[in-house]
Amino acid sequence: MGKTVLVIGGGGREHAIVDALSRSSQVSKIYCAPGNAGIGEQAFNVPLKDTDVNGLLEFAYSHKVDLTVVGPEAALSAGIVDAFRAHGLAIFGHTAAATAIESSKEFAKKLMAKYGIPTASYKAFSDYEEALAYVSGRPFPAVLKYDGLAAGKGVVIAANLKEADSALRSMLLDKSFGLGRVVVEDFLQGPEFSFLCFVNGADVYPMPLSQDHKRAFDGDKGPNTGGMGAYTGLPFITEEDKVFALENIMKKAASAMVSEGLPLSGVLYGGLMKTPDGIKVIEFNARFGDPETEVVLPLLESDIFDIFYGIATGSAIKTPKWSSDVTLGVVLASNGYPGSYKKGFEIRGLDSINCQVYHMGTSIKQGSPLHLSDMDPYNRSEWCNGSIVTSGGRVLMVVARGTDLATARDQVYREIAKIDCDNLFYRNDIAHVAFE
Ligand code: AMP
Ligand code: GLY
């Protein structure tokens, strides 16, 4: 009997996970909650929110799901792994307590200090006056991090005291983020990169390194976004760097979590920086990155079901095998993103694209607009016939692979030109570091 898998989430990351699962000979049915238009072509979309733990638990039970795979951190923080395990269901992802490695900056900083994992030195504050006095006596720019999940808006790099003051006021006095604690840390410099690893307790299995592009526009200009493109095959990282990051950062962090009684059982994502003083941690995430997953998972040559299921059940897994190809992916986002943007623009031309397209924020429109929650997950024609429309800030990611980055880049931009939609923009310089 083939296995039934439920994937939680509905962005490009989850599309890449569904795509990898669909390559497994063991998997016969994939559900995705809530999914999106592209995912709907490869899986059954289920109209449940990623944080609806009880609804998802009931669904997994009643649909005889053999394995659940969690994409977003919000679902992990909501305790989905704890709830599924308590009911004897196999689920890939960390417990809510272990997710603190991402959700609490102070937890992560303390862990790194205790176990000698290289990172910027820091001090944490809950009092505005104390924090301001500390920052006043230190060099600028100052890095201020709100302690808690803040949807990517919790980090301020203040150029001077005025900027620092206004950030500290909003974080500690206005309580605009909720909890009211701030980590102040040294400003580091150097290229950033993402190191995603499968972690099974103390066992760490590295994935290919990748680099995200956080700014909205070419030349790394404009506001910070969730990520406008990514690639593998980083030109500025040596084999020695990779070994250092694996041994002294990722493996140390996994063992540290075991020692703390919070073993990891999913993906650990090191947001790392190659500084003049060596590689240091900027942040840890407790999940696959987005858009990094879309360039990393296409390179996996092993069966991803074995990896997910082994880790979900705490059993040993075989070391995953990866292609030596490289990948490059470009995000197409709605005009206005990361600020406000309109939805519902029709996307044409996807059928003629000769490389991978992952959907990040799309839905289906048939005559009158349909919301995901109105769709029948079992009616395949609903998902395969209507027209595809934009429904998010980041909408599509086009990914090409090749033996070198120039080939992948040329293909991606050639294929993107075939996409016809009135409201999308993208960066023209993804992987520019590799071509300078
Ligand atoms: P984080 O949410 O901690 O990843 O921070 C978001 C972004 O802020 C990072 O991707 C970096 O570009 C920047 N950043 C965070 N911490 C530092 C630091 N200590 N020095 C320089 N830049 C930083
Ligand atoms: N690519 C950034 C993130 O997934 O957090």
mmCIF file of N, CA, C and O in Angstrom, residues 307-382:
data_model
loop_
_atom_site.group_PDB
_atom_site.id
_atom_site.type_symbol
_atom_site.label_atom_id
_atom_site.label_comp_id
_atom_site.label_asym_id
_atom_site.label_seq_id
_atom_site.Cartn_x
_atom_site.Cartn_y
_atom_site.Cartn_z
ATOM 1 N N ILE A 307 13.388 10.082 4.513
ATOM 2 C CA ILE A 307 14.012 11.078 5.409
ATOM 3 C C ILE A 307 12.964 11.611 6.390
ATOM 4 O O ILE A 307 13.159 11.600 7.613
ATOM 5 N N PHE A 308 11.830 12.058 5.850
ATOM 6 C CA PHE A 308 10.777 12.618 6.702
ATOM 7 C C PHE A 308 10.266 11.576 7.708
ATOM 8 O O PHE A 308 10.108 11.867 8.890
ATOM 9 N N TYR A 309 10.014 10.391 7.211
ATOM 10 C CA TYR A 309 9.392 9.367 8.075
ATOM 11 C C TYR A 309 10.372 8.903 9.150
ATOM 12 O O TYR A 309 10.004 8.725 10.308
ATOM 13 N N GLY A 310 11.648 8.721 8.756
ATOM 14 C CA GLY A 310 12.667 8.306 9.723
ATOM 15 C C GLY A 310 12.778 9.322 10.854
ATOM 16 O O GLY A 310 12.757 8.966 12.042
ATOM 17 N N ILE A 311 12.850 10.589 10.500
ATOM 18 C CA ILE A 311 13.011 11.634 11.521
ATOM 19 C C ILE A 311 11.728 11.764 12.346
ATOM 20 O O ILE A 311 11.773 11.916 13.570
ATOM 21 N N ALA A 312 10.587 11.659 11.685
ATOM 22 C CA ALA A 312 9.303 11.779 12.400
ATOM 23 C C ALA A 312 9.155 10.684 13.447
ATOM 24 O O ALA A 312 8.528 10.888 14.489
ATOM 25 N N THR A 313 9.755 9.518 13.176
ATOM 26 C CA THR A 313 9.590 8.395 14.099
ATOM 27 C C THR A 313 10.855 8.149 14.930
ATOM 28 O O THR A 313 10.951 7.145 15.646
ATOM 29 N N GLY A 314 11.832 9.050 14.807
ATOM 30 C CA GLY A 314 13.057 8.943 15.603
ATOM 31 C C GLY A 314 13.922 7.751 15.222
ATOM 32 O O GLY A 314 14.718 7.274 16.026
ATOM 33 N N SER A 315 13.792 7.254 13.984
ATOM 34 C CA SER A 315 14.637 6.124 13.550
ATOM 35 C C SER A 315 15.818 6.649 12.735
ATOM 36 O O SER A 315 15.764 7.752 12.189
ATOM 37 N N ALA A 316 16.843 5.813 12.632
ATOM 38 C CA ALA A 316 18.030 6.207 11.865
ATOM 39 C C ALA A 316 17.657 6.371 10.391
ATOM 40 O O ALA A 316 16.799 5.644 9.877
ATOM 41 N N ILE A 317 18.283 7.331 9.714
ATOM 42 C CA ILE A 317 18.045 7.469 8.270
ATOM 43 C C ILE A 317 19.364 7.327 7.524
ATOM 44 O O ILE A 317 20.436 7.527 8.093
ATOM 45 N N LYS A 318 19.242 6.984 6.230
ATOM 46 C CA LYS A 318 20.450 6.921 5.400
ATOM 47 C C LYS A 318 20.849 8.339 5.023
ATOM 48 O O LYS A 318 19.978 9.191 4.834
ATOM 49 N N THR A 319 22.150 8.591 4.874
ATOM 50 C CA THR A 319 22.604 9.932 4.491
ATOM 51 C C THR A 319 22.017 10.299 3.124
ATOM 52 O O THR A 319 22.211 9.566 2.150
ATOM 53 N N PRO A 320 21.277 11.397 3.050
ATOM 54 C CA PRO A 320 20.662 11.775 1.770
ATOM 55 C C PRO A 320 21.709 12.061 0.693
ATOM 56 O O PRO A 320 22.789 12.572 0.983
ATOM 57 N N LYS A 321 21.353 11.736 -0.544
ATOM 58 C CA LYS A 321 22.258 12.002 -1.684
ATOM 59 C C LYS A 321 21.738 13.223 -2.448
ATOM 60 O O LYS A 321 20.534 13.389 -2.622
ATOM 61 N N TRP A 322 22.681 14.032 -2.922
ATOM 62 C CA TRP A 322 22.335 15.280 -3.620
ATOM 63 C C TRP A 322 23.023 15.332 -4.966
ATOM 64 O O TRP A 322 24.163 14.892 -5.107
ATOM 65 N N SER A 323 22.357 15.913 -5.934
ATOM 66 C CA SER A 323 22.948 16.118 -7.251
ATOM 67 C C SER A 323 24.054 17.165 -7.144
ATOM 68 O O SER A 323 24.001 18.060 -6.294
ATOM 69 N N SER A 324 25.059 17.072 -8.038
ATOM 70 C CA SER A 324 26.108 18.094 -8.031
ATOM 71 C C SER A 324 25.725 19.279 -8.924
ATOM 72 O O SER A 324 26.490 20.222 -9.087
ATOM 73 N N ASP A 325 24.523 19.251 -9.515
ATOM 74 C CA ASP A 325 24.041 20.403 -10.288
ATOM 75 C C ASP A 325 23.848 21.614 -9.371
ATOM 76 O O ASP A 325 23.833 21.483 -8.145
ATOM 77 N N VAL A 326 23.656 22.771 -9.983
ATOM 78 C CA VAL A 326 23.263 23.950 -9.212
ATOM 79 C C VAL A 326 21.886 24.407 -9.691
ATOM 80 O O VAL A 326 21.439 24.029 -10.787
ATOM 81 N N THR A 327 21.225 25.209 -8.861
ATOM 82 C CA THR A 327 19.878 25.702 -9.192
ATOM 83 C C THR A 327 19.839 27.202 -8.961
ATOM 84 O O THR A 327 20.582 27.743 -8.132
ATOM 85 N N LEU A 328 18.940 27.848 -9.680
ATOM 86 C CA LEU A 328 18.757 29.294 -9.505
ATOM 87 C C LEU A 328 17.269 29.574 -9.676
ATOM 88 O O LEU A 328 16.650 29.103 -10.634
ATOM 89 N N GLY A 329 16.704 30.305 -8.729
ATOM 90 C CA GLY A 329 15.261 30.562 -8.775
ATOM 91 C C GLY A 329 14.947 32.028 -8.559
ATOM 92 O O GLY A 329 15.578 32.709 -7.744
ATOM 93 N N VAL A 330 13.980 32.530 -9.326
ATOM 94 C CA VAL A 330 13.585 33.941 -9.266
ATOM 95 C C VAL A 330 12.121 34.030 -8.846
ATOM 96 O O VAL A 330 11.268 33.327 -9.390
ATOM 97 N N VAL A 331 11.857 34.905 -7.873
ATOM 98 C CA VAL A 331 10.487 35.088 -7.371
ATOM 99 C C VAL A 331 9.788 36.185 -8.170
ATOM 100 O O VAL A 331 10.375 37.245 -8.418
ATOM 101 N N LEU A 332 8.548 35.924 -8.562
ATOM 102 C CA LEU A 332 7.709 36.951 -9.177
ATOM 103 C C LEU A 332 6.715 37.397 -8.113
ATOM 104 O O LEU A 332 5.966 36.572 -7.571
ATOM 105 N N ALA A 333 6.743 38.695 -7.804
ATOM 106 C CA ALA A 333 5.917 39.207 -6.703
ATOM 107 C C ALA A 333 4.925 40.239 -7.223
ATOM 108 O O ALA A 333 5.123 40.836 -8.292
ATOM 109 N N SER A 334 3.864 40.449 -6.454
ATOM 110 C CA SER A 334 2.836 41.431 -6.820
ATOM 111 C C SER A 334 3.400 42.842 -6.697
ATOM 112 O O SER A 334 4.096 43.151 -5.719
ATOM 113 N N ASN A 335 3.071 43.720 -7.656
ATOM 114 C CA ASN A 335 3.497 45.122 -7.563
ATOM 115 C C ASN A 335 3.055 45.685 -6.220
ATOM 116 O O ASN A 335 1.912 45.497 -5.823
ATOM 117 N N GLY A 336 3.984 46.346 -5.538
ATOM 118 C CA GLY A 336 3.657 46.911 -4.223
ATOM 119 C C GLY A 336 4.247 46.110 -3.080
ATOM 120 O O GLY A 336 4.530 46.641 -2.017
ATOM 121 N N TYR A 337 4.421 44.799 -3.283
ATOM 122 C CA TYR A 337 5.019 43.938 -2.261
ATOM 123 C C TYR A 337 6.418 44.432 -1.940
ATOM 124 O O TYR A 337 7.121 44.816 -2.861
ATOM 125 N N PRO A 338 6.883 44.488 -0.691
ATOM 126 C CA PRO A 338 6.268 43.922 0.512
ATOM 127 C C PRO A 338 5.253 44.851 1.195
ATOM 128 O O PRO A 338 4.805 44.528 2.282
ATOM 129 N N GLY A 339 4.933 45.970 0.566
ATOM 130 C CA GLY A 339 3.855 46.808 1.092
ATOM 131 C C GLY A 339 2.519 46.264 0.620
ATOM 132 O O GLY A 339 2.406 45.082 0.308
ATOM 133 N N SER A 340 1.525 47.129 0.522
ATOM 134 C CA SER A 340 0.199 46.618 0.139
ATOM 135 C C SER A 340 0.151 46.362 -1.370
ATOM 136 O O SER A 340 0.865 47.001 -2.147
ATOM 137 N N TYR A 341 -0.651 45.408 -1.764
ATOM 138 C CA TYR A 341 -0.730 45.013 -3.170
ATOM 139 C C TYR A 341 -2.136 44.487 -3.446
ATOM 140 O O TYR A 341 -2.864 44.105 -2.534
ATOM 141 N N LYS A 342 -2.476 44.464 -4.745
ATOM 142 C CA LYS A 342 -3.789 43.934 -5.140
ATOM 143 C C LYS A 342 -3.656 42.468 -5.532
ATOM 144 O O LYS A 342 -2.587 42.024 -5.948
ATOM 145 N N LYS A 343 -4.773 41.743 -5.416
ATOM 146 C CA LYS A 343 -4.781 40.311 -5.777
ATOM 147 C C LYS A 343 -5.746 40.079 -6.940
ATOM 148 O O LYS A 343 -6.501 40.962 -7.303
ATOM 149 N N GLY A 344 -5.764 38.861 -7.434
ATOM 150 C CA GLY A 344 -6.786 38.454 -8.399
ATOM 151 C C GLY A 344 -6.404 38.666 -9.850
ATOM 152 O O GLY A 344 -7.246 38.562 -10.733
ATOM 153 N N PHE A 345 -5.129 38.962 -10.154
ATOM 154 C CA PHE A 345 -4.708 39.137 -11.550
ATOM 155 C C PHE A 345 -4.458 37.770 -12.187
ATOM 156 O O PHE A 345 -3.770 36.927 -11.607
ATOM 157 N N GLU A 346 -5.002 37.603 -13.385
ATOM 158 C CA GLU A 346 -4.845 36.311 -14.065
ATOM 159 C C GLU A 346 -3.394 36.104 -14.514
ATOM 160 O O GLU A 346 -2.728 37.039 -14.961
ATOM 161 N N ILE A 347 -2.930 34.868 -14.383
ATOM 162 C CA ILE A 347 -1.568 34.519 -14.821
ATOM 163 C C ILE A 347 -1.709 33.577 -16.017
ATOM 164 O O ILE A 347 -2.322 32.518 -15.911
ATOM 165 N N ARG A 348 -1.118 33.969 -17.146
ATOM 166 C CA ARG A 348 -1.172 33.120 -18.342
ATOM 167 C C ARG A 348 0.238 32.702 -18.745
ATOM 168 O O ARG A 348 1.215 33.342 -18.352
ATOM 169 N N GLY A 349 0.320 31.648 -19.512
ATOM 170 C CA GLY A 349 1.606 31.248 -20.092
ATOM 171 C C GLY A 349 2.364 30.189 -19.302
ATOM 172 O O GLY A 349 3.431 29.759 -19.719
ATOM 173 N N LEU A 350 1.820 29.762 -18.169
ATOM 174 C CA LEU A 350 2.567 28.807 -17.329
ATOM 175 C C LEU A 350 2.778 27.466 -18.027
ATOM 176 O O LEU A 350 3.781 26.795 -17.792
ATOM 177 N N ASP A 351 1.841 27.084 -18.889
ATOM 178 C CA ASP A 351 1.939 25.775 -19.549
ATOM 179 C C ASP A 351 3.145 25.662 -20.472
ATOM 180 O O ASP A 351 3.605 24.570 -20.770
ATOM 181 N N SER A 352 3.634 26.799 -20.957
ATOM 182 C CA SER A 352 4.713 26.718 -21.952
ATOM 183 C C SER A 352 6.102 26.819 -21.309
ATOM 184 O O SER A 352 7.111 26.900 -22.005
ATOM 185 N N ILE A 353 6.154 26.797 -19.986
ATOM 186 C CA ILE A 353 7.456 26.977 -19.322
ATOM 187 C C ILE A 353 8.233 25.661 -19.228
ATOM 188 O O ILE A 353 7.696 24.650 -18.797
ATOM 189 N N ASN A 354 9.502 25.723 -19.615
ATOM 190 C CA ASN A 354 10.324 24.501 -19.655
ATOM 191 C C ASN A 354 11.239 24.356 -18.458
ATOM 192 O O ASN A 354 12.372 23.907 -18.598
ATOM 193 N N CYS A 355 10.842 24.810 -17.312
ATOM 194 C CA CYS A 355 11.593 24.502 -16.094
ATOM 195 C C CYS A 355 10.576 24.496 -14.961
ATOM 196 O O CYS A 355 9.379 24.626 -15.189
ATOM 197 N N GLN A 356 11.067 24.352 -13.747
ATOM 198 C CA GLN A 356 10.156 24.193 -12.612
ATOM 199 C C GLN A 356 9.498 25.529 -12.234
ATOM 200 O O GLN A 356 10.182 26.545 -12.157
ATOM 201 N N VAL A 357 8.197 25.493 -12.015
ATOM 202 C CA VAL A 357 7.520 26.678 -11.470
ATOM 203 C C VAL A 357 6.883 26.280 -10.147
ATOM 204 O O VAL A 357 6.046 25.374 -10.109
ATOM 205 N N TYR A 358 7.292 26.923 -9.075
ATOM 206 C CA TYR A 358 6.640 26.701 -7.784
ATOM 207 C C TYR A 358 5.698 27.866 -7.509
ATOM 208 O O TYR A 358 6.073 29.024 -7.696
ATOM 209 N N HIS A 359 4.484 27.533 -7.070
ATOM 210 C CA HIS A 359 3.506 28.575 -6.763
ATOM 211 C C HIS A 359 3.674 29.003 -5.312
ATOM 212 O O HIS A 359 3.746 28.166 -4.413
ATOM 213 N N MET A 360 3.719 30.313 -5.093
ATOM 214 C CA MET A 360 3.880 30.839 -3.730
ATOM 215 C C MET A 360 2.574 31.435 -3.220
ATOM 216 O O MET A 360 2.204 31.258 -2.071
ATOM 217 N N GLY A 361 1.908 32.191 -4.082
ATOM 218 C CA GLY A 361 0.640 32.812 -3.675
ATOM 219 C C GLY A 361 -0.293 32.880 -4.864
ATOM 220 O O GLY A 361 -0.376 33.896 -5.555
ATOM 221 N N THR A 362 -0.969 31.756 -5.153
ATOM 222 C CA THR A 362 -1.894 31.703 -6.288
ATOM 223 C C THR A 362 -3.191 31.038 -5.865
ATOM 224 O O THR A 362 -3.239 30.289 -4.884
ATOM 225 N N SER A 363 -4.238 31.334 -6.607
ATOM 226 C CA SER A 363 -5.511 30.651 -6.389
ATOM 227 C C SER A 363 -6.172 30.421 -7.748
ATOM 228 O O SER A 363 -5.607 30.793 -8.775
ATOM 229 N N ILE A 364 -7.346 29.817 -7.706
ATOM 230 C CA ILE A 364 -8.053 29.486 -8.943
ATOM 231 C C ILE A 364 -9.301 30.359 -9.035
ATOM 232 O O ILE A 364 -9.993 30.572 -8.048
ATOM 233 N N LYS A 365 -9.560 30.845 -10.241
ATOM 234 C CA LYS A 365 -10.782 31.630 -10.454
ATOM 235 C C LYS A 365 -11.573 30.977 -11.581
ATOM 236 O O LYS A 365 -11.024 30.692 -12.634
ATOM 237 N N GLN A 366 -12.833 30.730 -11.302
ATOM 238 C CA GLN A 366 -13.688 30.152 -12.344
ATOM 239 C C GLN A 366 -14.921 31.020 -12.449
ATOM 240 O O GLN A 366 -15.842 30.885 -11.651
ATOM 241 N N GLY A 367 -14.972 31.896 -13.403
ATOM 242 C CA GLY A 367 -16.113 32.813 -13.491
ATOM 243 C C GLY A 367 -16.051 33.779 -12.339
ATOM 244 O O GLY A 367 -15.351 34.780 -12.388
ATOM 245 N N SER A 368 -16.707 33.456 -11.240
ATOM 246 C CA SER A 368 -16.621 34.335 -10.077
ATOM 247 C C SER A 368 -15.443 33.884 -9.218
ATOM 248 O O SER A 368 -15.090 32.714 -9.215
ATOM 249 N N PRO A 369 -14.845 34.836 -8.486
ATOM 250 C CA PRO A 369 -13.666 34.463 -7.688
ATOM 251 C C PRO A 369 -14.003 33.409 -6.642
ATOM 252 O O PRO A 369 -15.048 33.463 -6.021
ATOM 253 N N LEU A 370 -13.113 32.455 -6.476
ATOM 254 C CA LEU A 370 -13.316 31.402 -5.470
ATOM 255 C C LEU A 370 -12.244 31.529 -4.413
ATOM 256 O O LEU A 370 -11.089 31.792 -4.724
ATOM 257 N N HIS A 371 -12.592 31.345 -3.180
ATOM 258 C CA HIS A 371 -11.580 31.327 -2.136
ATOM 259 C C HIS A 371 -11.207 29.878 -1.877
ATOM 260 O O HIS A 371 -12.010 28.975 -2.101
ATOM 261 N N LEU A 372 -10.011 29.674 -1.363
ATOM 262 C CA LEU A 372 -9.575 28.314 -1.067
ATOM 263 C C LEU A 372 -10.604 27.585 -0.224
ATOM 264 O O LEU A 372 -10.898 26.414 -0.444
ATOM 265 N N SER A 373 -11.184 28.319 0.737
ATOM 266 C CA SER A 373 -12.103 27.661 1.657
ATOM 267 C C SER A 373 -13.384 27.204 0.965
ATOM 268 O O SER A 373 -14.131 26.391 1.496
ATOM 269 N N ASP A 374 -13.657 27.752 -0.236
ATOM 270 C CA ASP A 374 -14.879 27.331 -0.953
ATOM 271 C C ASP A 374 -14.626 26.127 -1.846
ATOM 272 O O ASP A 374 -15.531 25.587 -2.449
ATOM 273 N N MET A 375 -13.375 25.738 -1.992
ATOM 274 C CA MET A 375 -13.051 24.717 -2.986
ATOM 275 C C MET A 375 -13.267 23.310 -2.433
ATOM 276 O O MET A 375 -13.039 23.052 -1.260
ATOM 277 N N ASP A 376 -13.658 22.431 -3.318
ATOM 278 C CA ASP A 376 -13.824 21.034 -2.938
ATOM 279 C C ASP A 376 -12.491 20.323 -3.207
ATOM 280 O O ASP A 376 -12.066 20.218 -4.357
ATOM 281 N N PRO A 377 -11.822 19.850 -2.146
ATOM 282 C CA PRO A 377 -10.495 19.268 -2.368
ATOM 283 C C PRO A 377 -10.526 18.035 -3.266
ATOM 284 O O PRO A 377 -9.519 17.674 -3.863
ATOM 285 N N TYR A 378 -11.680 17.395 -3.342
ATOM 286 C CA TYR A 378 -11.725 16.140 -4.111
ATOM 287 C C TYR A 378 -12.160 16.340 -5.546
ATOM 288 O O TYR A 378 -12.189 15.409 -6.332
ATOM 289 N N ASN A 379 -12.552 17.586 -5.860
ATOM 290 C CA ASN A 379 -12.981 17.835 -7.219
ATOM 291 C C ASN A 379 -11.781 18.314 -8.031
ATOM 292 O O ASN A 379 -11.437 19.489 -8.066
ATOM 293 N N ARG A 380 -11.097 17.363 -8.663
ATOM 294 C CA ARG A 380 -9.860 17.682 -9.358
ATOM 295 C C ARG A 380 -10.095 18.718 -10.450
ATOM 296 O O ARG A 380 -9.240 19.528 -10.735
ATOM 297 N N SER A 381 -11.281 18.681 -11.085
ATOM 298 C CA SER A 381 -11.475 19.585 -12.207
ATOM 299 C C SER A 381 -11.480 21.033 -11.725
ATOM 300 O O SER A 381 -11.034 21.932 -12.420
ATOM 301 N N GLU A 382 -11.937 21.252 -10.491
ATOM 302 C CA GLU A 382 -11.901 22.616 -9.959
ATOM 303 C C GLU A 382 -10.473 23.125 -9.924
ATOM 304 O O GLU A 382 -10.193 24.273 -10.204
#
